[in-house]
Tab-separated table of C-alpha atoms in Angstrom:
chain	number	residue	atom	x	y	z
A	8	MET	CA	24.564	17.472	44.786
A	9	ASN	CA	22.680	20.088	42.806
A	10	ARG	CA	18.950	19.551	42.554
A	11	ARG	CA	16.595	21.132	40.063
A	12	THR	CA	12.832	21.255	40.367
A	13	PHE	CA	10.693	20.719	37.304
A	14	GLY	CA	7.036	21.147	38.195
A	15	LYS	CA	6.457	18.953	41.251
A	16	THR	CA	9.176	16.479	40.342
A	17	VAL	CA	12.650	16.782	41.808
A	18	LEU	CA	15.124	16.199	39.012
A	19	VAL	CA	18.382	14.931	40.452
A	20	GLY	CA	21.672	16.211	39.011
A	21	ALA	CA	23.011	14.492	35.906
A	22	LEU	CA	25.446	11.675	36.492
A	23	ALA	CA	29.119	11.660	35.677
A	24	LEU	CA	30.191	10.860	32.146
A	25	PRO	CA	30.469	7.111	31.588
A	26	SER	CA	34.085	5.942	31.588
A	27	ARG	CA	34.322	5.809	27.790
A	28	ALA	CA	32.511	9.073	27.085
A	29	VAL	CA	34.292	11.861	25.263
A	30	ALA	CA	32.986	15.287	26.248
A	31	LEU	CA	31.864	17.515	23.401
A	32	GLY	CA	33.732	20.726	22.729
A	33	PRO	CA	31.953	24.065	23.013
A	34	SER	CA	31.499	24.327	19.251
A	35	VAL	CA	33.123	23.423	15.962
A	36	SER	CA	34.755	26.846	15.863
A	37	GLY	CA	36.141	26.655	19.386
A	38	GLY	CA	34.102	29.663	20.492
A	39	GLY	CA	31.024	29.688	22.684
A	40	ARG	CA	28.729	31.031	19.948
A	41	GLY	CA	29.804	28.761	17.124
A	42	ILE	CA	30.473	29.809	13.546
A	43	PRO	CA	29.513	33.423	12.678
A	44	LEU	CA	26.566	33.708	10.310
A	45	SER	CA	28.716	35.644	7.842
A	46	ARG	CA	31.043	32.651	7.510
A	47	LEU	CA	28.163	30.179	7.264
A	48	ARG	CA	26.725	32.269	4.420
A	49	GLU	CA	30.025	31.970	2.552
A	50	GLN	CA	29.943	28.214	3.041
A	51	MET	CA	26.366	28.069	1.745
A	52	LYS	CA	27.582	29.075	-1.708
A	53	ALA	CA	30.082	26.229	-1.788
A	54	GLN	CA	27.514	23.673	-0.641
A	55	GLY	CA	25.039	24.405	-3.412
A	56	GLY	CA	26.846	22.132	-5.836
A	57	ARG	CA	27.619	19.190	-3.596
A	58	GLU	CA	26.012	15.814	-4.199
A	59	ALA	CA	23.733	14.394	-1.524
A	60	ARG	CA	24.990	11.226	0.164
A	61	VAL	CA	21.459	9.805	0.300
A	62	PRO	CA	18.938	9.176	-2.501
A	63	LEU	CA	16.599	12.161	-2.836
A	64	LEU	CA	12.909	11.655	-3.552
A	65	PRO	CA	11.773	13.215	-6.852
A	66	GLU	CA	9.856	16.428	-6.211
A	67	ALA	CA	6.771	14.818	-7.738
A	68	ALA	CA	7.083	11.623	-5.672
A	69	GLU	CA	3.875	10.159	-4.291
A	70	ALA	CA	5.268	10.400	-0.746
A	71	LEU	CA	5.537	14.199	-1.106
A	72	LYS	CA	2.144	14.885	-2.662
A	73	GLY	CA	0.051	17.155	-0.467
A	74	VAL	CA	2.765	17.431	2.180
A	75	GLU	CA	2.132	20.373	4.485
A	76	SER	CA	5.515	22.089	4.364
A	77	LEU	CA	6.773	25.496	5.490
A	78	GLU	CA	7.035	26.729	1.900
A	79	ALA	CA	4.370	29.001	0.429
A	80	GLU	CA	1.391	27.076	-0.957
A	81	GLY	CA	1.643	26.726	-4.715
A	82	SER	CA	5.330	27.668	-4.766
A	83	GLY	CA	6.362	24.265	-6.087
A	84	ARG	CA	9.401	24.318	-3.790
A	85	VAL	CA	10.255	21.061	-2.015
A	86	PRO	CA	13.232	21.363	0.376
A	87	HIS	CA	15.940	18.737	0.211
A	88	TYR	CA	15.391	18.006	3.903
A	89	LEU	CA	12.046	16.473	2.894
A	90	ARG	CA	13.397	14.822	-0.234
A	91	ALA	CA	16.169	13.223	1.883
A	92	PHE	CA	13.828	10.372	2.861
A	93	GLY	CA	14.299	8.509	-0.419
A	94	ALA	CA	15.372	5.389	1.508
A	95	VAL	CA	12.367	5.579	3.866
A	96	PRO	CA	9.665	7.446	1.883
A	97	ALA	CA	6.905	6.870	4.441
A	98	ALA	CA	8.750	9.123	6.921
A	99	ALA	CA	8.788	12.216	4.676
A	100	ARG	CA	5.237	13.306	5.488
A	101	PRO	CA	5.473	12.942	9.296
A	102	PHE	CA	8.863	14.700	9.211
A	103	ALA	CA	7.271	17.652	7.417
A	104	GLN	CA	4.630	17.745	10.154
A	105	LEU	CA	7.306	17.476	12.832
A	106	ILE	CA	9.467	20.362	11.651
A	107	LYS	CA	6.428	22.595	11.221
A	108	THR	CA	5.088	21.703	14.674
A	109	VAL	CA	8.406	22.195	16.471
A	110	TYR	CA	9.126	25.642	15.074
A	111	THR	CA	5.709	27.204	14.494
A	112	ARG	CA	3.204	25.720	16.960
A	113	GLY	CA	2.813	26.053	20.699
A	114	SER	CA	2.737	28.942	23.156
A	115	VAL	CA	6.251	30.309	22.524
A	116	ALA	CA	6.759	32.702	19.600
A	117	PRO	CA	7.990	30.922	16.439
A	118	ALA	CA	10.655	33.611	16.001
A	119	VAL	CA	12.218	32.681	19.347
A	120	LYS	CA	12.263	28.976	18.512
A	121	LEU	CA	13.677	29.554	15.039
A	122	ALA	CA	16.396	31.772	16.502
A	123	MET	CA	17.231	28.909	18.876
A	124	GLY	CA	17.404	26.572	15.878
A	125	LEU	CA	19.697	28.966	14.026
A	126	THR	CA	21.883	29.128	17.133
A	127	LEU	CA	22.270	25.337	16.945
A	128	ALA	CA	23.175	25.569	13.245
A	129	GLN	CA	25.972	27.958	14.251
A	130	LEU	CA	27.178	25.692	17.072
A	131	ASP	CA	27.169	22.592	14.872
A	132	GLY	CA	28.527	24.421	11.829
A	133	SER	CA	25.703	23.461	9.448
A	134	PRO	CA	25.387	25.842	6.473
A	135	TYR	CA	22.389	23.923	5.136
A	136	ALA	CA	20.386	24.119	8.364
A	137	ALA	CA	21.409	27.766	8.774
A	138	ALA	CA	20.183	28.634	5.287
A	139	HIS	CA	16.687	27.333	5.950
A	140	LEU	CA	16.349	28.489	9.543
A	141	GLU	CA	17.472	31.994	8.560
A	142	ARG	CA	14.859	32.055	5.781
A	143	LEU	CA	12.176	30.997	8.239
A	144	LEU	CA	13.310	33.570	10.793
A	145	ARG	CA	13.090	36.349	8.181
A	146	ALA	CA	9.455	35.332	7.608
A	147	CYS	CA	8.574	36.080	11.261
A	148	GLY	CA	8.176	39.849	10.952
A	149	GLU	CA	9.989	42.409	13.083
A	150	LYS	CA	10.587	40.014	16.002
A	151	GLY	CA	12.312	37.602	13.659
A	152	ARG	CA	14.441	40.334	12.138
A	153	SER	CA	15.533	41.658	15.548
A	154	LEU	CA	16.567	38.173	16.667
A	155	LEU	CA	18.445	37.657	13.412
A	156	ARG	CA	20.321	40.939	13.889
A	157	ALA	CA	21.375	39.790	17.369
A	158	LEU	CA	22.714	36.519	15.964
A	159	GLU	CA	24.503	38.362	13.155
A	160	VAL	CA	26.413	40.629	15.529
A	161	GLY	CA	26.944	37.912	18.118
A	162	SER	CA	25.335	39.851	20.960
A	163	SER	CA	21.919	39.478	22.595
A	164	SER	CA	22.236	42.625	24.731
A	165	GLY	CA	19.523	44.426	22.767
A	166	LEU	CA	16.961	41.652	23.149
A	167	GLU	CA	14.277	41.276	25.793
A	168	ALA	CA	15.164	39.160	28.836
A	169	PRO	CA	13.092	36.064	27.828
A	170	GLU	CA	14.719	36.052	24.381
A	171	ARG	CA	18.203	36.326	25.873
A	172	ALA	CA	17.462	33.477	28.280
A	173	SER	CA	16.171	31.299	25.415
A	174	LEU	CA	19.290	31.779	23.304
A	175	GLU	CA	21.625	31.132	26.237
A	176	TYR	CA	19.678	27.955	27.018
A	177	ALA	CA	19.941	26.854	23.371
A	178	ARG	CA	23.711	27.370	23.372
A	179	ALA	CA	24.177	25.497	26.640
A	180	LEU	CA	21.981	22.483	25.877
A	181	GLY	CA	23.078	22.463	22.239
A	182	ARG	CA	26.630	21.620	23.329
A	183	GLY	CA	25.313	18.428	24.919
A	184	PRO	CA	23.270	17.404	27.961
A	185	THR	CA	26.219	17.975	30.301
A	186	GLY	CA	26.660	21.553	29.062
A	187	LEU	CA	23.534	22.912	30.761
A	188	ASP	CA	24.253	24.340	34.208
A	189	ASP	CA	21.751	25.310	36.896
A	190	ALA	CA	22.219	29.059	36.409
A	191	THR	CA	21.263	28.872	32.723
A	192	PHE	CA	18.268	26.643	33.441
A	193	ASP	CA	17.122	28.891	36.282
A	194	GLY	CA	17.447	31.882	33.954
A	195	LEU	CA	14.981	30.187	31.607
A	196	ARG	CA	12.597	29.309	34.459
A	197	ALA	CA	12.411	32.987	35.390
A	198	HIS	CA	10.461	33.648	32.179
A	199	TYR	CA	8.737	30.393	31.169
A	200	HIS	CA	6.543	27.845	32.941
A	201	ASP	CA	7.032	24.063	32.814
A	202	ALA	CA	5.031	23.366	29.668
A	203	GLN	CA	6.859	26.117	27.783
A	204	ILE	CA	10.224	24.816	29.013
A	205	VAL	CA	9.398	21.399	27.565
A	206	GLU	CA	8.445	23.120	24.300
A	207	LEU	CA	11.786	24.942	24.268
A	208	ALA	CA	13.649	21.746	25.175
A	209	VAL	CA	12.066	19.956	22.209
A	210	THR	CA	13.129	22.889	19.998
A	211	VAL	CA	16.790	22.552	20.977
A	212	CYS	CA	16.714	18.754	20.792
A	213	PHE	CA	15.097	18.738	17.373
A	214	SER	CA	17.556	21.353	16.110
A	215	SER	CA	20.422	19.047	17.134
A	216	TYR	CA	18.640	16.295	15.201
A	217	PHE	CA	18.145	18.550	12.172
A	218	THR	CA	21.770	19.700	11.842
A	219	ARG	CA	23.024	16.099	12.007
A	220	LEU	CA	20.468	14.910	9.477
A	221	CYS	CA	21.390	17.706	7.046
A	222	GLU	CA	25.154	17.280	7.354
A	223	GLY	CA	25.158	13.497	7.725
A	224	ALA	CA	23.087	13.235	4.540
A	225	GLY	CA	25.287	15.862	2.818
A	226	LEU	CA	22.296	17.864	1.592
A	227	PRO	CA	23.078	20.478	-1.075
A	228	ILE	CA	21.488	23.888	-0.598
A	229	GLU	CA	18.653	24.515	-3.050
A	230	PRO	CA	19.273	27.251	-5.680
A	231	TRP	CA	16.197	29.123	-4.442
A	232	ALA	CA	17.056	28.970	-0.727
A	233	GLY	CA	19.283	32.047	-0.672
A	234	ASP	CA	16.842	34.728	-1.733
A	235	THR	CA	13.325	33.238	-1.509
A	236	LEU	CA	11.222	33.547	1.623
A	237	PRO	CA	8.934	30.722	2.757
A	238	ALA	CA	5.324	31.295	3.755
A	239	ALA	CA	4.786	34.029	6.344
A	240	ILE	CA	4.847	32.610	9.854
A	241	PRO	CA	2.217	34.036	12.231
A	242	SER	CA	3.240	35.056	15.739
A	243	ALA	CA	2.065	33.217	18.843
A	244	ASP	CA	-0.215	35.174	21.179
A	245	GLU	CA	2.175	35.389	24.121
A	246	SER	CA	0.276	38.175	25.867
A	247	SER	CA	-2.454	35.795	27.056
A	248	ALA	CA	-0.144	32.965	28.125
A	249	PRO	CA	-0.700	31.988	31.785
A	250	ARG	CA	2.190	32.424	34.181
A	251	VAL	CA	1.718	28.926	35.524
A	252	ALA	CA	1.310	25.771	33.486
A	253	LEU	CA	-2.369	24.872	33.474
A	254	MET	CA	-3.013	21.238	32.612
A	255	SER	CA	-4.727	21.516	29.231
A	256	ASP	CA	-7.309	19.247	27.620
A	257	ALA	CA	-4.696	18.454	24.984
A	258	GLU	CA	-2.292	17.216	27.670
A	259	PHE	CA	-4.969	15.017	29.248
A	260	ASP	CA	-5.828	13.569	25.838
A	261	ALA	CA	-2.175	12.974	24.986
A	262	TYR	CA	-1.554	11.234	28.302
A	263	ARG	CA	-4.572	8.984	27.759
A	264	GLU	CA	-3.072	8.061	24.385
A	265	LEU	CA	0.208	7.116	26.083
A	266	VAL	CA	-1.646	4.932	28.580
A	267	GLU	CA	-3.542	3.152	25.820
A	268	ARG	CA	-0.341	2.611	23.821
A	269	ALA	CA	1.377	1.167	26.879
A	270	LYS	CA	-1.562	-1.187	27.559
A	271	SER	CA	-1.637	-2.371	23.943
A	272	GLY	CA	2.113	-3.081	23.862
A	273	GLN	CA	2.993	-0.291	21.427
A	274	GLY	CA	5.991	2.020	21.726
A	275	ALA	CA	9.625	1.677	22.732
A	276	ALA	CA	9.036	2.099	26.478
A	277	LYS	CA	6.634	-0.847	26.552
A	278	SER	CA	9.087	-3.046	24.635
A	279	LEU	CA	11.715	-2.240	27.275
A	280	GLY	CA	9.329	-3.290	30.033
A	281	LEU	CA	9.112	0.264	31.411
A	282	GLY	CA	5.462	1.090	30.752
A	283	ILE	CA	5.265	4.866	30.272
A	284	ALA	CA	8.813	6.187	30.356
A	285	HIS	CA	9.660	9.411	32.189
A	286	SER	CA	10.709	10.944	28.871
A	287	GLN	CA	7.129	10.493	27.680
A	288	ARG	CA	5.693	11.843	30.931
A	289	ALA	CA	7.777	14.996	30.461
A	290	MET	CA	7.102	15.488	26.751
A	291	VAL	CA	3.349	15.205	27.250
A	292	ARG	CA	3.524	18.750	28.686
A	293	ALA	CA	3.946	19.885	25.057
A	294	PRO	CA	1.333	17.603	23.467
A	295	GLU	CA	1.533	18.884	19.890
A	296	GLN	CA	5.295	18.426	19.853
A	297	MET	CA	4.993	15.022	21.530
A	298	ARG	CA	2.516	13.710	18.967
A	299	ALA	CA	4.597	15.022	16.071
A	300	TRP	CA	7.844	13.532	17.410
A	301	PHE	CA	6.498	10.131	18.406
A	302	GLY	CA	4.349	9.939	15.267
A	303	TYR	CA	7.386	10.566	13.079
A	304	TRP	CA	9.621	8.203	15.057
A	305	ALA	CA	7.027	5.416	14.979
A	306	THR	CA	7.157	5.575	11.168
A	307	VAL	CA	10.961	5.493	11.171
A	308	ARG	CA	10.946	2.481	13.522
A	309	GLU	CA	8.927	0.507	10.988
A	310	ALA	CA	11.943	0.537	8.646
A	311	GLN	CA	13.890	-2.613	9.517
A	312	ALA	CA	16.843	-2.971	7.167
A	313	VAL	CA	19.069	-2.987	10.283
A	314	ASP	CA	18.517	-5.290	13.245
A	315	THR	CA	17.418	-3.889	16.603
A	316	ALA	CA	20.616	-4.833	18.440
A	317	THR	CA	22.824	-2.861	16.034
A	318	LYS	CA	20.579	0.188	16.330
A	319	LEU	CA	20.789	-0.093	20.101
A	320	GLN	CA	24.593	-0.277	19.833
A	321	VAL	CA	24.447	3.049	17.976
A	322	SER	CA	22.161	4.703	20.526
A	323	PHE	CA	24.348	3.333	23.354
A	324	ALA	CA	27.466	4.792	21.692
A	325	VAL	CA	25.793	8.178	21.136
A	326	SER	CA	24.510	8.283	24.719
A	327	MET	CA	27.958	7.428	26.082
A	328	GLN	CA	29.551	10.036	23.797
A	329	ASN	CA	27.155	12.694	25.075
A	330	GLY	CA	27.460	11.552	28.700
A	331	CYS	CA	23.707	10.989	28.962
A	332	ARG	CA	22.906	9.039	32.119
A	333	TYR	CA	19.197	8.453	31.419
A	334	CYS	CA	19.597	7.163	27.848
A	335	THR	CA	22.701	5.090	28.616
A	336	VAL	CA	20.707	3.183	31.241
A	337	HIS	CA	17.826	2.731	28.778
A	338	GLN	CA	20.121	1.327	26.101
A	339	VAL	CA	21.558	-1.179	28.566
A	340	VAL	CA	17.970	-2.316	29.221
A	341	GLY	CA	17.260	-2.530	25.489
A	342	LEU	CA	20.446	-4.455	24.690
A	343	ARG	CA	19.784	-6.883	27.540
A	344	ARG	CA	16.202	-7.424	26.314
A	345	ALA	CA	17.633	-7.987	22.804
A	346	GLY	CA	19.739	-10.862	24.135
A	347	VAL	CA	23.173	-9.226	24.392
A	348	ASP	CA	25.026	-11.066	27.148
A	349	VAL	CA	26.272	-9.445	30.331
A	350	ALA	CA	29.973	-9.972	29.535
A	351	LYS	CA	29.651	-7.999	26.315
A	352	LEU	CA	27.746	-5.181	28.033
A	353	ILE	CA	30.446	-4.917	30.686
A	354	ALA	CA	33.177	-4.846	28.025
A	355	MET	CA	31.337	-2.172	26.007
A	356	LYS	CA	31.670	0.343	28.826
A	357	LYS	CA	35.458	0.183	28.405
A	358	ASP	CA	36.080	0.062	24.648
A	359	ASP	CA	34.864	-1.405	21.337
A	360	ALA	CA	36.795	-4.676	21.517
A	361	ALA	CA	33.642	-6.748	22.105
A	362	LEU	CA	31.815	-5.306	19.082
A	363	THR	CA	31.628	-7.139	15.773
A	364	PRO	CA	33.322	-5.436	12.773
A	365	ARG	CA	29.854	-4.602	11.450
A	366	GLU	CA	28.794	-2.980	14.723
A	367	LYS	CA	32.045	-0.986	14.832
A	368	VAL	CA	31.336	0.608	11.443
A	369	ALA	CA	27.976	1.847	12.721
A	370	VAL	CA	29.330	3.014	16.074
A	371	VAL	CA	32.329	4.901	14.632
A	372	PHE	CA	30.057	6.783	12.219
A	373	ALA	CA	27.587	7.607	14.996
A	374	ARG	CA	30.283	8.988	17.296
A	375	GLN	CA	31.768	11.156	14.558
A	376	LEU	CA	28.415	12.652	13.585
A	377	THR	CA	27.606	13.219	17.248
A	378	ARG	CA	30.917	14.916	18.026
A	379	GLN	CA	30.993	17.370	15.113
A	380	PRO	CA	28.342	17.044	12.362
A	381	ILE	CA	30.203	19.177	9.822
A	382	VAL	CA	33.332	16.980	10.061
A	383	SER	CA	31.460	13.888	8.917
A	384	SER	CA	32.751	13.151	5.400
A	385	PRO	CA	31.314	11.426	2.300
A	386	ALA	CA	33.825	8.625	2.935
A	387	ASP	CA	32.382	8.054	6.425
A	388	TYR	CA	28.899	7.655	4.987
A	389	LYS	CA	30.097	5.468	2.101
A	390	ALA	CA	31.680	3.080	4.618
A	391	LEU	CA	28.345	2.880	6.428
A	392	GLU	CA	26.481	2.342	3.146
A	393	ALA	CA	28.930	-0.351	1.995
A	394	GLU	CA	28.265	-2.331	5.172
A	395	PHE	CA	24.511	-1.770	5.593
A	396	GLY	CA	23.170	-0.811	2.160
A	397	THR	CA	21.336	2.357	1.163
A	398	GLN	CA	18.337	1.975	3.448
A	399	GLY	CA	20.323	0.537	6.342
A	400	ALA	CA	22.826	3.409	6.314
A	401	PHE	CA	19.985	5.946	6.344
A	402	GLU	CA	18.277	4.158	9.235
A	403	LEU	CA	21.508	4.363	11.254
A	404	LEU	CA	21.880	8.050	10.386
A	405	LEU	CA	18.365	8.647	11.741
A	406	GLN	CA	19.133	6.545	14.855
A	407	THR	CA	22.189	8.716	15.548
A	408	CYS	CA	20.154	11.898	15.106
A	409	ALA	CA	17.373	10.573	17.341
A	410	PHE	CA	19.623	9.959	20.315
A	411	ASN	CA	21.272	13.338	19.993
A	412	PHE	CA	17.673	14.553	20.401
A	413	MET	CA	16.792	12.258	23.314
A	414	ASN	CA	20.082	12.719	25.211
A	415	ARG	CA	19.539	16.472	25.350
A	416	PHE	CA	15.880	16.098	26.259
A	417	THR	CA	16.213	13.590	29.083
A	418	ASP	CA	19.402	14.708	30.804
A	419	GLY	CA	18.789	18.349	29.942
A	420	LEU	CA	15.665	18.065	32.132
A	421	ARG	CA	17.444	15.690	34.564
A	422	LEU	CA	14.716	13.089	34.300
A	423	PRO	CA	15.130	10.333	36.903
A	424	SER	CA	15.660	6.788	35.652
A	425	GLU	CA	12.714	4.420	36.089
A	426	ASP	CA	12.953	1.829	38.871
A	427	GLU	CA	12.799	-1.077	36.418
A	428	ALA	CA	15.589	0.440	34.301
A	429	ILE	CA	17.791	0.838	37.387
A	430	LYS	CA	17.055	-2.770	38.361
A	431	VAL	CA	18.221	-4.119	34.980
A	432	TYR	CA	21.294	-1.851	35.001
A	433	GLN	CA	22.320	-3.212	38.394
A	434	GLU	CA	21.691	-6.786	37.293
A	435	VAL	CA	24.302	-6.179	34.590
A	436	TYR	CA	26.888	-4.110	36.454
A	437	GLY	CA	26.325	-5.317	40.009
A	438	PRO	CA	24.476	-4.183	43.173
A	439	GLY	CA	24.946	-0.499	43.907
A	440	SER	CA	26.456	0.187	40.474
A	441	TYR	CA	23.766	2.715	39.544
A	442	GLU	CA	24.188	4.708	42.760
A	443	GLY	CA	27.950	4.674	42.335
A	444	TYR	CA	27.558	5.844	38.750
A	445	ARG	CA	25.141	8.595	39.805
A	446	LYS	CA	27.241	9.920	42.677
A	447	ARG	CA	30.387	10.376	40.600
A	448	GLN	CA	28.990	13.697	39.343
């Protein structure tokens, strides 16, 4: 079995796809690099007039006042990706902080991370995400323009080795957690230390989230998005970055926060009986990104138009679709804690026969958006909305996006499952079932 080292932890090879998983294709276009930017630009024009599937916040809404966005201060421009939170207004502000943190903060150059995001927009076929990520990349000076030229011509041969490795990593992980092979990961490790790799992993995972949010919500491209640059994005000082990952004060502080949250009973890992999950232990290596992600997701979790069990059914379906071993095991733990009986959990690994009609509506939508975001239609979302209401449908859209993020993060880094999670999994599927599942890879 292949083994990959991440810092001092040995990350064991990802497990085989669960029996009901459907492997993702290489891209919506059938090619390894996704849809050419020239074609996405043509599609941008057609998308400008479409109607959003979700209620958009008014630009002057209280929830958007003083939001720190990536647009130039005083421009008056509010992107639809922030206005999309009309059903859960409290999440608009932390989402603005999240997208800014992911793409512009940390020790890796923003231009590199934005180019990775644009690569995901090509793979997933999202004209809306491509429009904004291209704008942001153009605001990154000469480095941004050189990366954009490489993406336009479909060749990274003229880029520096770290940039080439980053884009190849984005393409591989962007296809799904099972798409990342050891050679691609090792190519990234040749140029970045552990903390930077976590930062880059979050970039790819968030970009997968972003494309599905944009296309699932059917966001129309703003009239000003085609020819108006956002605020200038300063470059990171990469010249002084250490070649090994020093444990920073920020990481120590962030880890202390995780410990306190676990002790106080806050957070998803605590509710699953897992204490501090390995996903949290990994993400703490990029503390700014960790705080932004978990801060945003904590706000989303407060919205409760849909019951926990149905949301877990969605995250289970997404994790199975993506072939994510770590998250599939976690969702089994969550569903068991939520009172779902063992017989139903066993049946769910085979097909959807044990699901209620209501659960099936949510699961079918989640799988479709996971498989190919651009193929998701207004009718798919209307079916979800008819069953769960405006807020409930949006919550399930965000749940689907979140586990496309987490699947890539956890299995992309080959995080080992926690002992308690393995114990619950084997209580459901029988002694030795986890080892048998793991060894099928």
